[in-house]
CSV table of C-alpha atoms and ligand atoms in Angstrom, one decimal:
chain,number,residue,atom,x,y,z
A,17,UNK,CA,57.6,-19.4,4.5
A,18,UNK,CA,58.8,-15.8,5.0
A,19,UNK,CA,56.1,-13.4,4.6
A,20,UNK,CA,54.1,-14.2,1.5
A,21,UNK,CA,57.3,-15.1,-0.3
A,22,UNK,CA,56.4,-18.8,-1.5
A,23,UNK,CA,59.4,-21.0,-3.3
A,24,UNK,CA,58.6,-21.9,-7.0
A,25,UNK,CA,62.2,-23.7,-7.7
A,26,UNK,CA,60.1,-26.7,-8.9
A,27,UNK,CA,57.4,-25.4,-11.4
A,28,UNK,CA,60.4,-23.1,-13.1
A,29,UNK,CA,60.9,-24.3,-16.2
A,30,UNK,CA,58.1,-26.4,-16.5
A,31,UNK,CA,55.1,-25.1,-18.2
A,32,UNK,CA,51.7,-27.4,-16.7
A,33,UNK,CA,53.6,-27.8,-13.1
A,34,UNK,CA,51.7,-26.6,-10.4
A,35,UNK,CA,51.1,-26.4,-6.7
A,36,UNK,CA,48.4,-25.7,-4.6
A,37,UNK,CA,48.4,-23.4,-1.6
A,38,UNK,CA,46.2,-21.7,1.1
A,39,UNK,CA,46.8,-18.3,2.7
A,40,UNK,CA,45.8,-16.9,6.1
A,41,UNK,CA,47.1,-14.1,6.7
A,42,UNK,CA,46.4,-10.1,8.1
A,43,UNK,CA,47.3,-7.4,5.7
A,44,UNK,CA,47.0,-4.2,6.9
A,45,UNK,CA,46.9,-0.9,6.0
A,46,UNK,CA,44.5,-2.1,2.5
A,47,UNK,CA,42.5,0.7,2.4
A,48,UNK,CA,40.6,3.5,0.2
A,49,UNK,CA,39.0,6.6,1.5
A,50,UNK,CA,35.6,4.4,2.8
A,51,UNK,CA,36.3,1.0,2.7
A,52,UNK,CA,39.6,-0.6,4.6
A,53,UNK,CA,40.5,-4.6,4.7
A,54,UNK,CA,39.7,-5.7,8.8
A,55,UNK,CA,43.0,-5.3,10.1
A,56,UNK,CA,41.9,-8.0,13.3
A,57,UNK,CA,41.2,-10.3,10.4
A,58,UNK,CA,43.0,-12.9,8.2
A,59,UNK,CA,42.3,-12.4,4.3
A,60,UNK,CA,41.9,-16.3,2.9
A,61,UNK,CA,43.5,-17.3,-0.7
A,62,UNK,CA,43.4,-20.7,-2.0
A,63,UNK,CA,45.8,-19.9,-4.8
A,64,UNK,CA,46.8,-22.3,-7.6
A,65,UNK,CA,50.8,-21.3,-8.3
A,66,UNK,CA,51.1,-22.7,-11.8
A,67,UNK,CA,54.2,-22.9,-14.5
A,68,UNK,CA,53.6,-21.5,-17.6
A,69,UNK,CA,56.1,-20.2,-20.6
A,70,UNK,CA,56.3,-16.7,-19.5
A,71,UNK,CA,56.8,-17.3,-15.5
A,72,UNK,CA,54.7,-18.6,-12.9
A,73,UNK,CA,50.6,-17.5,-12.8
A,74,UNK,CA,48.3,-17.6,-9.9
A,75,UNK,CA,45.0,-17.9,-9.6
A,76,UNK,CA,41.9,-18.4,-7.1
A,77,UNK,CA,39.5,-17.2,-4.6
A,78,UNK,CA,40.4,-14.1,-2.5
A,79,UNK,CA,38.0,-12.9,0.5
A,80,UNK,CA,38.3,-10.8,3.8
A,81,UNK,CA,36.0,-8.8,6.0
A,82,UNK,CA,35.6,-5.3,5.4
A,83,UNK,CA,35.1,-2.1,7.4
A,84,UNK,CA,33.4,0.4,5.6
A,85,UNK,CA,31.6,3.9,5.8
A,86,UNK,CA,28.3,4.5,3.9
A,87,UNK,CA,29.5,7.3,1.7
A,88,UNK,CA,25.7,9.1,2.1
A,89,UNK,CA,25.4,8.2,6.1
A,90,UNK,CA,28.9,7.9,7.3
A,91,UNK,CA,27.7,5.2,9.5
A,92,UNK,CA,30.4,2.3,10.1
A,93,UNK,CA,29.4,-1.3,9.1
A,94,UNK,CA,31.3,-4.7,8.4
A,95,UNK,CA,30.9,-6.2,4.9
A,96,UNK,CA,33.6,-8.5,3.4
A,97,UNK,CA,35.4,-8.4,-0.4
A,98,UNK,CA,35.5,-11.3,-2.4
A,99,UNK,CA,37.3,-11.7,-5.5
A,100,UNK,CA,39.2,-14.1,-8.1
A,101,UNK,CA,42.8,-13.5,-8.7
A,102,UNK,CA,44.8,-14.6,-12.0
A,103,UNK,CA,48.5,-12.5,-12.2
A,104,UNK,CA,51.5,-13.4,-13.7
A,105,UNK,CA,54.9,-13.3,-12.2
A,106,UNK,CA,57.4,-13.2,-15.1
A,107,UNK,CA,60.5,-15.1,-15.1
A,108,UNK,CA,63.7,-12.8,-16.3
A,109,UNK,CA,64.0,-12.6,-20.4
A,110,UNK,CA,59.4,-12.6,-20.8
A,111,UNK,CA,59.2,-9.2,-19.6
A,112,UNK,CA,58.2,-7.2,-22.3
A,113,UNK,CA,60.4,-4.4,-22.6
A,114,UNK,CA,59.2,-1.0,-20.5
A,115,UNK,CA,56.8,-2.7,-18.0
A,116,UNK,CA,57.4,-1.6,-14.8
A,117,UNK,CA,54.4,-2.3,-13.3
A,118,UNK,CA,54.5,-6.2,-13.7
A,119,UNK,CA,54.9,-8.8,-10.8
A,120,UNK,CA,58.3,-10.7,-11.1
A,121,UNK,CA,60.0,-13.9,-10.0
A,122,UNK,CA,62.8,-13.2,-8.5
A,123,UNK,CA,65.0,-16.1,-8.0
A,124,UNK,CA,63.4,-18.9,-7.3
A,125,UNK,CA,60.7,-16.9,-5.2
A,126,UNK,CA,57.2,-14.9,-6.0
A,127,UNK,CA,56.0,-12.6,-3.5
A,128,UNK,CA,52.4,-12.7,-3.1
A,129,UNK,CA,51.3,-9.8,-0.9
A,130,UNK,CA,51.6,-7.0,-3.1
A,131,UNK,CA,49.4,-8.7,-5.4
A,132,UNK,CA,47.3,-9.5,-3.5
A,133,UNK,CA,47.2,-5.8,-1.6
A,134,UNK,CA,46.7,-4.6,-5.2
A,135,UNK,CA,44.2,-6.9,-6.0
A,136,UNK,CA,42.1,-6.5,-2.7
A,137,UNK,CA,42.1,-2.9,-2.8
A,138,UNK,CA,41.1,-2.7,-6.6
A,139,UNK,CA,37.8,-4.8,-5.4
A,140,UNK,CA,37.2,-2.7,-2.4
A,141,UNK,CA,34.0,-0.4,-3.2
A,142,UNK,CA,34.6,3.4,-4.0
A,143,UNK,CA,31.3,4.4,-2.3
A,144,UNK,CA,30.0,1.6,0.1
A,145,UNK,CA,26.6,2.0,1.2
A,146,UNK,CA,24.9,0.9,4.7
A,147,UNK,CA,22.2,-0.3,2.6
A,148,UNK,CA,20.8,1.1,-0.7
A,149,UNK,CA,18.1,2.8,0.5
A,150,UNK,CA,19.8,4.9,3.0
A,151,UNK,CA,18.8,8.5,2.6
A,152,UNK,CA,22.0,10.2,4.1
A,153,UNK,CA,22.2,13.3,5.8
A,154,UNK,CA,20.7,16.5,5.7
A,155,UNK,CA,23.1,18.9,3.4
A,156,UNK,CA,22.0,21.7,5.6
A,157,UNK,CA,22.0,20.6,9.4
A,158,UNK,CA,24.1,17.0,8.4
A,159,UNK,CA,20.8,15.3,10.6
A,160,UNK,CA,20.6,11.4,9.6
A,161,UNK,CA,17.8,11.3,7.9
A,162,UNK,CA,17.3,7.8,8.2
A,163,UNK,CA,16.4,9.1,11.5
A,164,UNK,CA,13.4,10.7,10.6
A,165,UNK,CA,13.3,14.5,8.7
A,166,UNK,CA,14.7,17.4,10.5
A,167,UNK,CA,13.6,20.6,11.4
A,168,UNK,CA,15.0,22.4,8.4
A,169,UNK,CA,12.2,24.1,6.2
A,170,UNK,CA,11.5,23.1,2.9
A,171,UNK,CA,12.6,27.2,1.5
A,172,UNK,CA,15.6,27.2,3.3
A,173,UNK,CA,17.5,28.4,0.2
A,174,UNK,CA,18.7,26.1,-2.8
A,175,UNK,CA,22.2,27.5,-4.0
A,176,UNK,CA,20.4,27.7,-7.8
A,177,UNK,CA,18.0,30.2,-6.1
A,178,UNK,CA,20.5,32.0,-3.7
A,179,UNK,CA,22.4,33.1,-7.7
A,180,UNK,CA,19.3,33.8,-8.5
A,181,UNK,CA,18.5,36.3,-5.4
A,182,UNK,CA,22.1,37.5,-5.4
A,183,UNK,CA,21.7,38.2,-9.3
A,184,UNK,CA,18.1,40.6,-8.7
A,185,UNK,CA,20.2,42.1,-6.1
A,186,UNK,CA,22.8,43.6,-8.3
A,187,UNK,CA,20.4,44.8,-11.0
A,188,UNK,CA,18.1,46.4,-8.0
A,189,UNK,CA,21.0,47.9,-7.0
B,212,ZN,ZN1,24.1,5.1,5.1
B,213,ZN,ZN1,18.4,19.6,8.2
């Protein structure tokens, strides 16, 4: 098996075929701004490759750790992704006409890791959080406040009251 490029010459053409398969493998560089797929990690797939009309489907459980950043915090943690996947790879001929973006057979062969980079990074969260309590940081001095307050006072100036000031300014003049 090259790659992720797994033979379907014997489900082609034959519509309730199917095969079975498990995936270890590292995929790295599956990423969004906070979250990334561990790159010291395999991502496991027990995939069902089935023969339908249009092509070949495949479905199944997807998982891998995760490295993300609390989008309040910053702090780094591990997590992990889980996910189903159900694609279609079209055979030539069941392509509707104009779809680009569609996963292909090509020969005899699917190729399964950018579907599954695709699918892994569409489950990855868009603003991971250490836990959902955290309280961030400090928009003035950037101090973790789930460390305990900081010495910033309570008037140091909100930016609705700074218009404000700057506003009586002008008229004063
Ligand atoms: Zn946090
Ligand atoms: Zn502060």
């Amino acid at each position: 098996m090259h790659d992720l490029t797994v033979s379907v010459a014997e489900l082609l053409g034959r519509p309730g075929e199917y095969r079975d398969i498990s995936i270890n493998k590292r995929l790295p560089g599956v990423a969004t701004t906070l979250a990334r797929l561990a790159d010291d990690q395999e991502l496991e797939a027990d995939l069902r490759i089935e023969s339908v009309v249009e092509g070949i489907l495949v479905t199944g459980p997807v998982q891998g750790d995760t490295r993300l950043q609390c989008a309040r915090c910053l702090a780094e943690f591990s997590s992990d992704v889980q996910l189903r996947v159900c694609e279609l790879f079209v055979t030539p001929g069941h392509d509707a006409a104009g779809e680009d973006d569609v996963y292909r057979v090509v020969g005899v062969e699917i190729d399964l890791e950018q579907m599954l980079r695709d699918a892994v990074v569409l489950a990855l969260p868009l603003k991971p959080l250490c836990r959902s309590e955290c309280k961030g940081l400090c928009a003035s001095c950037g101090h973790d406040l789930n460390y305990g307050a900081c010495d910033c006072k309570d008037d140091d100036i909100d930016p609705r009251w700074a218009e404000l000031s700057r506003l009586r300014a002008q008229l004063e003049g």
